[in-house]
Tab-separated table of C-alpha atoms and ligand atoms in Angstrom:
chain	number	residue	atom	x	y	z
A	119	MET	CA	0.000	0.000	0.000
A	120	TRP	CA	2.963	2.334	0.513
A	121	SER	CA	5.305	3.659	-2.143
A	122	ALA	CA	9.060	4.190	-1.974
A	123	ASP	CA	8.323	7.912	-1.530
A	124	ASP	CA	6.032	7.165	1.409
A	125	ARG	CA	8.854	5.233	3.069
A	126	ARG	CA	11.340	7.977	2.331
A	127	PHE	CA	9.194	10.713	3.862
A	128	MET	CA	8.225	8.680	6.919
A	129	GLY	CA	11.913	7.827	7.302
A	130	ALA	CA	12.658	11.545	7.309
A	131	ALA	CA	9.940	12.162	9.912
A	132	LEU	CA	11.437	9.413	12.109
A	133	ARG	CA	14.933	10.859	11.846
A	134	LEU	CA	13.531	14.254	12.779
A	135	SER	CA	11.768	12.743	15.781
A	136	ARG	CA	15.056	11.276	17.045
A	137	TRP	CA	16.643	14.696	16.986
A	138	HIS	CA	14.745	15.882	20.075
A	139	LEU	CA	14.929	12.675	22.100
A	140	GLY	CA	15.719	13.668	25.672
A	141	LEU	CA	14.573	17.250	25.144
A	142	THR	CA	10.781	17.123	25.155
A	143	GLY	CA	10.133	16.265	28.810
A	144	ALA	CA	7.152	13.992	29.378
A	145	ASN	CA	5.951	14.599	25.829
A	146	PRO	CA	7.090	12.252	23.060
A	147	SER	CA	9.436	13.620	20.430
A	148	VAL	CA	7.336	13.383	17.268
A	149	GLY	CA	8.349	14.125	13.677
A	150	CYS	CA	6.072	15.511	10.967
A	151	VAL	CA	6.764	16.056	7.270
A	152	ILE	CA	4.228	17.649	4.900
A	153	VAL	CA	4.595	16.781	1.236
A	154	LYS	CA	2.900	17.722	-2.026
A	155	ASP	CA	3.918	16.555	-5.492
A	156	GLY	CA	7.067	14.963	-4.075
A	157	ARG	CA	8.211	18.215	-2.474
A	158	ILE	CA	8.595	18.822	1.285
A	159	LEU	CA	6.592	21.908	2.251
A	160	GLY	CA	7.212	21.749	5.975
A	161	ALA	CA	9.073	19.487	8.392
A	162	ALA	CA	9.230	19.743	12.166
A	163	VAL	CA	9.860	17.950	15.444
A	164	THR	CA	8.118	18.468	18.799
A	165	ALA	CA	9.772	21.546	20.308
A	166	GLN	CA	12.101	21.453	23.327
A	167	GLY	CA	10.018	21.138	26.462
A	168	GLY	CA	7.263	19.380	24.493
A	169	ARG	CA	5.376	22.307	22.951
A	170	PRO	CA	4.480	23.248	20.269
A	171	HIS	CA	3.760	19.840	18.785
A	172	ALA	CA	5.328	18.758	15.495
A	173	GLU	CA	2.240	19.043	13.258
A	174	THR	CA	1.346	22.647	14.028
A	175	GLN	CA	4.918	23.761	13.334
A	176	ALA	CA	5.105	21.831	10.066
A	177	LEU	CA	1.710	23.225	9.000
A	178	ASP	CA	2.904	26.764	9.764
A	179	LEU	CA	5.886	26.202	7.495
A	180	ALA	CA	3.722	24.776	4.715
A	181	GLY	CA	1.161	27.595	4.931
A	182	GLU	CA	-1.623	27.691	2.312
A	183	GLU	CA	0.148	25.052	0.227
A	184	ALA	CA	-0.794	22.389	2.801
A	185	ARG	CA	-4.217	22.138	1.128
A	186	GLY	CA	-4.346	18.773	-0.635
A	187	ALA	CA	-0.972	17.671	0.765
A	188	THR	CA	0.043	14.470	2.589
A	189	ALA	CA	1.214	14.691	6.214
A	190	TYR	CA	3.597	12.012	7.516
A	191	VAL	CA	3.553	11.823	11.317
A	192	THR	CA	5.410	9.389	13.560
A	193	LEU	CA	2.601	9.344	16.164
A	194	GLU	CA	-1.154	9.670	15.877
A	195	PRO	CA	-1.964	13.414	15.956
A	196	CYS	CA	-3.378	14.511	19.292
A	197	SER	CA	-7.094	15.039	19.856
A	198	HIS	CA	-7.089	16.691	23.266
A	199	PHE	CA	-7.147	20.369	24.156
A	200	GLY	CA	-3.867	21.116	25.924
A	201	LYS	CA	-2.321	24.555	25.884
A	202	THR	CA	-3.267	24.683	22.189
A	203	PRO	CA	-6.049	23.051	20.123
A	204	PRO	CA	-5.543	19.452	18.935
A	205	CYS	CA	-3.182	18.725	16.047
A	206	ALA	CA	-5.837	16.530	14.393
A	207	ASN	CA	-8.092	19.599	14.138
A	208	ALA	CA	-5.202	21.691	12.808
A	209	LEU	CA	-4.603	19.138	10.035
A	210	VAL	CA	-8.297	19.218	9.135
A	211	ALA	CA	-8.354	23.020	9.124
A	212	ALA	CA	-5.279	23.146	6.888
A	213	GLY	CA	-7.056	20.951	4.329
A	214	VAL	CA	-4.528	18.115	4.013
A	215	SER	CA	-6.048	15.248	2.065
A	216	ARG	CA	-3.999	12.328	3.406
A	217	VAL	CA	-2.312	11.536	6.725
A	218	VAL	CA	0.165	8.666	7.087
A	219	ILE	CA	0.784	7.660	10.707
A	220	CYS	CA	3.569	5.441	11.995
A	221	LEU	CA	2.113	4.537	15.418
A	222	THR	CA	-1.140	5.078	17.269
A	223	ASP	CA	-0.895	6.970	20.564
A	224	PRO	CA	-1.349	4.931	23.772
A	225	ASP	CA	-2.230	8.132	25.674
A	226	PRO	CA	-5.853	7.520	26.762
A	227	ARG	CA	-6.739	11.136	25.936
A	228	VAL	CA	-5.809	10.501	22.311
A	229	SER	CA	-5.787	6.787	21.461
A	230	GLY	CA	-7.885	6.383	18.314
A	231	ARG	CA	-9.605	9.746	18.690
A	232	GLY	CA	-7.020	11.610	16.654
A	233	ILE	CA	-7.589	9.152	13.810
A	234	SER	CA	-11.390	9.484	14.089
A	235	ILE	CA	-11.242	13.278	13.850
A	236	LEU	CA	-9.229	12.999	10.634
A	237	ARG	CA	-11.404	10.267	9.087
A	238	ASP	CA	-14.645	12.032	10.034
A	239	ALA	CA	-13.394	15.046	8.117
A	240	GLY	CA	-12.921	12.891	5.015
A	241	ILE	CA	-9.148	12.668	5.204
A	242	GLN	CA	-7.531	9.441	3.990
A	243	VAL	CA	-5.677	7.957	6.971
A	244	GLU	CA	-3.114	5.135	6.786
A	245	ILE	CA	-1.497	3.619	9.854
A	246	GLY	CA	1.609	1.505	10.489
A	247	LEU	CA	4.228	2.672	8.006
A	248	LEU	CA	7.770	1.861	9.336
A	249	GLU	CA	6.182	0.765	12.574
A	250	GLU	CA	9.232	-1.121	13.833
A	251	GLU	CA	11.482	1.919	13.475
A	252	GLY	CA	8.796	4.022	15.090
A	253	ARG	CA	8.666	1.716	18.071
A	254	ARG	CA	12.405	2.236	18.550
A	255	ALA	CA	12.262	5.995	18.158
A	256	LEU	CA	9.362	6.239	20.606
A	257	ALA	CA	10.463	3.377	22.873
A	258	GLY	CA	10.718	5.565	25.968
A	259	TYR	CA	7.331	7.172	25.587
A	260	LEU	CA	5.627	3.848	24.803
A	261	MET	CA	7.217	2.118	27.799
A	262	ARG	CA	6.234	4.881	30.195
A	263	LYS	CA	2.656	5.018	28.911
A	264	THR	CA	2.061	1.272	28.786
A	265	LYS	CA	4.205	-0.112	31.663
A	266	HIS	CA	4.614	2.988	33.761
A	267	ARG	CA	8.389	2.735	33.876
A	268	PRO	CA	11.162	4.254	31.766
A	269	HIS	CA	12.707	2.355	28.868
A	270	VAL	CA	16.071	1.111	30.199
A	271	THR	CA	19.309	0.959	28.210
A	272	LEU	CA	22.347	-0.781	29.718
A	273	LYS	CA	25.752	0.133	28.387
A	274	LEU	CA	29.004	-1.683	29.066
A	275	ALA	CA	32.479	-1.444	27.561
A	276	VAL	CA	34.206	-4.831	27.497
A	277	SER	CA	37.673	-5.958	26.427
A	278	ALA	CA	38.180	-8.598	23.739
A	279	ASP	CA	38.330	-11.227	26.509
A	280	GLY	CA	35.107	-10.006	28.095
A	281	MET	CA	36.509	-7.967	30.983
A	282	LEU	CA	35.384	-4.592	32.275
A	283	GLY	CA	38.805	-3.623	33.608
A	284	ARG	CA	41.003	-4.329	36.588
A	285	ARG	CA	39.990	-3.685	40.143
A	286	GLY	CA	41.396	-0.448	41.511
A	287	GLU	CA	43.117	0.472	38.290
A	288	GLU	CA	41.978	2.589	35.421
A	289	VAL	CA	42.034	0.718	32.135
A	290	SER	CA	40.978	2.264	28.875
A	291	ILE	CA	38.842	-0.253	26.993
A	292	THR	CA	37.406	1.695	24.086
A	293	GLY	CA	38.634	4.596	21.993
A	294	PRO	CA	37.401	8.154	21.455
A	295	LEU	CA	34.688	7.341	18.879
A	296	ALA	CA	32.968	4.788	21.111
A	297	ARG	CA	33.228	7.226	24.014
A	298	ALA	CA	31.676	10.000	21.917
A	299	GLN	CA	28.774	7.669	21.198
A	300	VAL	CA	28.194	7.396	24.936
A	301	HIS	CA	27.660	11.139	25.052
A	302	VAL	CA	25.106	10.897	22.238
A	303	LEU	CA	23.286	8.146	24.147
A	304	ARG	CA	23.343	10.292	27.291
A	305	ALA	CA	21.918	13.222	25.347
A	306	GLU	CA	19.016	11.101	24.085
A	307	SER	CA	18.064	10.019	27.606
A	308	ASP	CA	15.967	11.702	30.253
A	309	ALA	CA	18.104	10.309	33.069
A	310	ILE	CA	21.452	8.557	33.580
A	311	LEU	CA	22.025	6.052	36.364
A	312	VAL	CA	25.211	4.651	37.894
A	313	GLY	CA	26.018	2.683	41.037
A	314	ILE	CA	27.873	4.200	43.983
A	315	GLY	CA	30.846	1.929	43.172
A	316	THR	CA	31.299	3.680	39.829
A	317	VAL	CA	31.168	7.083	41.518
A	318	MET	CA	33.777	6.025	44.084
A	319	ALA	CA	36.059	4.606	41.403
A	320	ASP	CA	35.730	7.259	38.676
A	321	ASP	CA	34.110	10.373	40.172
A	322	PRO	CA	32.214	10.916	36.890
A	323	GLU	CA	30.377	14.075	35.871
A	324	LEU	CA	27.761	12.226	33.795
A	325	THR	CA	27.090	15.267	31.659
A	326	VAL	CA	26.855	15.541	27.888
A	327	ARG	CA	30.099	16.907	26.541
A	328	LEU	CA	29.976	17.035	22.761
A	329	PRO	CA	30.358	20.039	20.499
A	330	GLY	CA	26.927	21.455	19.663
A	331	MET	CA	25.189	19.450	22.369
A	332	THR	CA	25.280	21.980	25.179
A	333	GLY	CA	22.297	22.177	27.489
A	334	ARG	CA	21.339	18.567	26.934
A	335	SER	CA	22.366	16.986	30.221
A	336	PRO	CA	19.874	14.521	31.680
A	337	ILE	CA	19.297	14.251	35.407
A	338	ARG	CA	21.782	12.025	37.191
A	339	ILE	CA	20.856	9.187	39.512
A	340	VAL	CA	23.171	7.253	41.829
A	341	LEU	CA	22.078	3.898	43.238
A	342	ASP	CA	23.448	4.279	46.735
A	343	ARG	CA	21.731	2.235	49.419
A	344	ARG	CA	23.766	3.631	52.324
A	345	LEU	CA	23.768	7.260	51.116
A	346	GLU	CA	27.529	7.356	50.813
A	347	LEU	CA	27.820	9.710	47.839
A	348	PRO	CA	30.744	11.981	48.796
A	349	LEU	CA	29.898	15.660	49.185
A	350	THR	CA	33.170	16.402	47.395
A	351	SER	CA	32.220	14.375	44.273
A	352	HIS	CA	31.795	16.068	40.901
A	353	LEU	CA	28.146	15.033	40.995
A	354	VAL	CA	27.315	16.731	44.284
A	355	ARG	CA	29.357	19.816	43.486
A	356	SER	CA	27.441	20.362	40.253
A	357	ALA	CA	23.998	19.416	41.605
A	358	SER	CA	22.669	22.964	41.425
A	359	GLY	CA	23.221	22.942	37.643
A	360	VAL	CA	22.138	19.431	36.654
A	361	PRO	CA	19.948	17.656	39.245
A	362	VAL	CA	21.256	14.655	41.171
A	363	ILE	CA	19.091	12.008	42.825
A	364	VAL	CA	20.538	9.568	45.314
A	365	ALA	CA	18.320	6.508	45.121
A	366	SER	CA	18.419	4.144	48.044
A	367	VAL	CA	16.734	0.862	47.231
A	368	GLN	CA	16.300	-1.552	50.079
A	369	ALA	CA	13.803	-4.059	51.289
A	370	PRO	CA	11.273	-2.742	53.849
A	371	ALA	CA	12.884	-4.914	56.545
A	372	PHE	CA	15.908	-2.569	56.622
A	373	ASP	CA	16.950	-1.781	60.170
A	374	ALA	CA	17.739	1.939	60.529
A	375	GLN	CA	19.374	1.304	63.918
A	376	SER	CA	22.190	-0.572	62.235
A	377	ASP	CA	23.470	2.638	60.661
A	378	PRO	CA	22.952	5.570	63.061
A	379	GLU	CA	24.969	7.974	60.880
A	380	ARG	CA	22.665	7.480	57.913
A	381	ASP	CA	20.379	10.362	58.799
A	382	VAL	CA	23.350	12.672	59.169
A	383	ARG	CA	24.554	11.751	55.683
A	384	ARG	CA	21.045	12.170	54.280
A	385	ASP	CA	20.757	15.676	55.756
A	386	ALA	CA	24.150	16.653	54.391
A	387	LEU	CA	23.149	15.487	50.892
A	388	LEU	CA	19.877	17.395	51.068
A	389	GLN	CA	21.782	20.485	52.245
A	390	ALA	CA	24.048	20.121	49.224
A	391	GLY	CA	21.034	20.241	46.905
A	392	VAL	CA	20.826	16.513	46.161
A	393	GLU	CA	17.483	14.745	46.255
A	394	VAL	CA	17.266	11.536	48.266
A	395	LEU	CA	14.740	8.988	47.051
A	396	GLU	CA	14.100	5.853	49.104
A	397	THR	CA	12.210	2.925	47.627
A	398	GLY	CA	11.691	-0.727	48.487
A	399	SER	CA	12.664	-2.122	45.092
A	400	LEU	CA	14.180	-1.217	41.757
A	401	SER	CA	10.770	-1.501	40.079
A	402	GLU	CA	9.350	0.928	42.586
A	403	LEU	CA	12.155	3.362	41.803
A	404	LEU	CA	11.428	3.092	38.073
A	405	HIS	CA	7.727	3.593	38.720
A	406	GLU	CA	8.505	6.747	40.667
A	407	LEU	CA	10.764	8.049	37.870
A	408	ALA	CA	8.063	7.413	35.265
A	409	GLY	CA	5.663	9.422	37.426
A	410	ARG	CA	8.039	12.334	37.018
A	411	GLY	CA	7.878	12.065	33.249
A	412	ILE	CA	11.191	10.216	32.819
A	413	SER	CA	10.776	8.002	29.743
A	414	SER	CA	14.313	6.857	29.061
A	415	LEU	CA	16.968	5.742	31.516
A	416	PHE	CA	20.577	5.178	30.500
A	417	VAL	CA	22.368	2.823	32.897
A	418	GLU	CA	26.105	3.367	32.587
A	419	GLY	CA	27.670	1.255	35.247
A	420	GLY	CA	29.030	-0.595	36.825
A	421	ALA	CA	28.956	-4.355	36.659
A	422	THR	CA	26.730	-4.964	39.682
A	423	VAL	CA	24.149	-2.410	38.635
A	424	ALA	CA	24.034	-3.750	35.068
A	425	ALA	CA	23.644	-7.316	36.336
A	426	THR	CA	20.862	-6.277	38.717
A	427	PHE	CA	18.818	-4.583	35.995
A	428	PHE	CA	19.445	-7.468	33.620
A	429	HIS	CA	18.480	-10.216	36.031
A	430	GLN	CA	15.378	-8.415	37.234
A	431	ASN	CA	14.253	-8.233	33.610
A	432	LEU	CA	14.422	-4.469	33.677
A	433	ALA	CA	16.750	-4.052	30.688
A	434	ASP	CA	15.109	-3.258	27.348
A	435	ARG	CA	18.220	-2.503	25.323
A	436	VAL	CA	21.858	-3.449	25.873
A	437	ILE	CA	24.783	-1.709	24.212
A	438	LEU	CA	28.115	-3.497	24.413
A	439	SER	CA	31.218	-1.759	23.116
A	440	GLN	CA	34.100	-4.129	22.662
A	441	GLY	CA	37.669	-2.876	22.529
A	442	PRO	CA	40.463	-4.778	20.703
A	443	GLY	CA	42.733	-5.250	23.749
A	444	GLU	CA	42.754	-8.090	26.254
A	445	ILE	CA	42.889	-7.576	29.997
A	446	GLY	CA	43.984	-11.096	30.861
A	447	PRO	CA	43.971	-12.941	34.190
A	448	GLY	CA	42.924	-10.940	37.216
A	449	GLY	CA	40.484	-8.843	35.197
A	450	LEU	CA	37.033	-7.839	36.347
A	451	GLU	CA	34.638	-10.008	34.387
A	452	SER	CA	31.734	-8.409	32.635
A	453	PRO	CA	28.324	-9.761	33.653
A	454	LEU	CA	27.240	-9.446	30.020
A	455	LYS	CA	29.283	-10.439	26.993
A	456	PRO	CA	28.481	-10.479	23.295
A	457	SER	CA	28.949	-14.256	23.282
A	458	ASP	CA	26.435	-14.980	26.002
A	459	MET	CA	23.650	-12.472	25.550
A	460	ALA	CA	20.559	-14.207	26.841
A	461	ALA	CA	18.171	-15.828	24.422
A	462	ASN	CA	15.666	-13.086	25.163
A	463	PHE	CA	17.672	-10.490	23.267
A	464	VAL	CA	18.337	-10.008	19.571
A	465	MET	CA	21.168	-8.068	18.025
A	466	ILE	CA	19.869	-5.159	15.992
A	467	ARG	CA	23.129	-3.364	15.189
A	468	ALA	CA	26.824	-4.149	14.859
A	469	GLU	CA	29.030	-1.234	13.989
A	470	ALA	CA	32.720	-0.373	14.039
A	471	TYR	CA	33.898	2.701	15.901
A	472	GLY	CA	37.539	2.936	14.935
A	473	ARG	CA	39.099	-0.211	16.397
A	474	ASP	CA	36.106	-0.906	18.642
A	475	LEU	CA	32.988	-2.869	17.856
A	476	CYS	CA	29.591	-1.836	19.093
A	477	PHE	CA	26.758	-4.339	19.458
A	478	GLU	CA	23.229	-3.254	20.194
A	479	TYR	CA	20.661	-5.736	21.491
A	480	GLU	CA	16.978	-5.331	21.984
A	481	ARG	CA	14.627	-7.316	24.152
A	482	SER	CA	12.863	-9.780	21.906
A	483	PHE	CA	9.644	-10.231	23.875
B	584	AOF	C1	1.074	15.386	18.702
B	584	AOF	N1	2.211	15.923	18.216
B	584	AOF	O1	4.357	16.532	18.446
B	584	AOF	C2	3.332	15.412	20.247
B	584	AOF	C3	2.143	14.799	20.718
B	584	AOF	O2	0.826	18.046	27.371
B	584	AOF	P1	0.367	18.224	25.942
B	584	AOF	O3	-0.922	18.955	25.822
B	584	AOF	O4	1.458	18.770	25.066
B	584	AOF	O5	0.028	16.763	25.394
B	584	AOF	C4	0.909	15.702	25.540
B	584	AOF	C5	0.386	14.555	24.738
B	584	AOF	O6	0.343	14.927	23.372
B	584	AOF	C6	1.264	13.318	24.792
B	584	AOF	O7	0.915	12.451	25.831
B	584	AOF	C7	0.935	12.679	23.463
B	584	AOF	O8	-0.306	12.036	23.512
B	584	AOF	C8	0.805	13.878	22.553
B	584	AOF	N2	2.083	14.259	21.958
B	584	AOF	N3	1.065	14.790	19.904
B	584	AOF	O9	0.035	15.472	18.052
B	584	AOF	C9	3.340	15.986	18.931
B	584	AOF	N4	4.469	15.483	21.014
B	585	ZN	ZN1	-0.636	17.615	18.989
């Protein structure tokens, strides 16, 4: 039912939608391309912060010429009155004759209604073009809306012999290109998470540092049961600029008496502008984050944290970068290796970054 041109224009809309991943808050980053006679009249992505939506911007660009045109949108146009009237109504008013939609919107305020508004107005509506790509581009939004948790990406850098490094010693596993990719992945996420062990070992900043990507730093979360995050760490010292959450996950049976200094450390963290979030399980933490509009979580380390997410079935995507060097005996073994990715994952990308290889896996169920 779809032509090569249809695929090309929806592909463009999907690439546009990826551009604002991590920048649109609780709103999905949607792409819209308006086309007539094979020519793009307007193309837009949901604005930073989530408003205006993609369609209204693209229609503004197209102007009067939108009459009789085809609109390609990566998500069903909205049907609810937010700060502005619904996009479905705007498409009707502009007189487009055909709307091609990649995915329907699971938001209960919209789901199916956007499509009805268009069809009732006599517009030809087609649904499902490049659906699989759409599901990847909108993975965070879909996960938050349907499972009420963020979409979780685990990332690990492993040596050729499957090691993460050596205990107490800094070992460089991957080169500059693979490391730059990490910054892109950070930029596309709403939040980054590491374990307290990683903070103690590396004192990371967990910000996005790439030319042209300023102002794109996601909030930073440290899994730190005992609230040991040092006040002198880069994270705490920069907490007024980019928020930091210390997440303490422990079973309800935890005995506060066993650690009398805990409250003192909690107060000091709060004083330093860090938020402390206590939950009884990792799922509960993710639920809480979703409630705050966090759709995508990038889990950067270390081994224990990655293994915990993986074994609790809370990993949706795994990115393994593999460097060419071997660490040898005495190395810190990676909990996940390209050779033993569980049967529940499929590889969707294998790419070379200089001398490193990058494998991307996606949950297959
Ligand atoms: C669209 N085009 O570009 C986006 C849409 O808070 P509001 O009023 O902005 O509405 C948020 C909802 O709008 C969100 O849950 C989703 O259903 C839709 N997002 N819709 O037509 C867009 N970003
Ligand atoms: Zn809209």
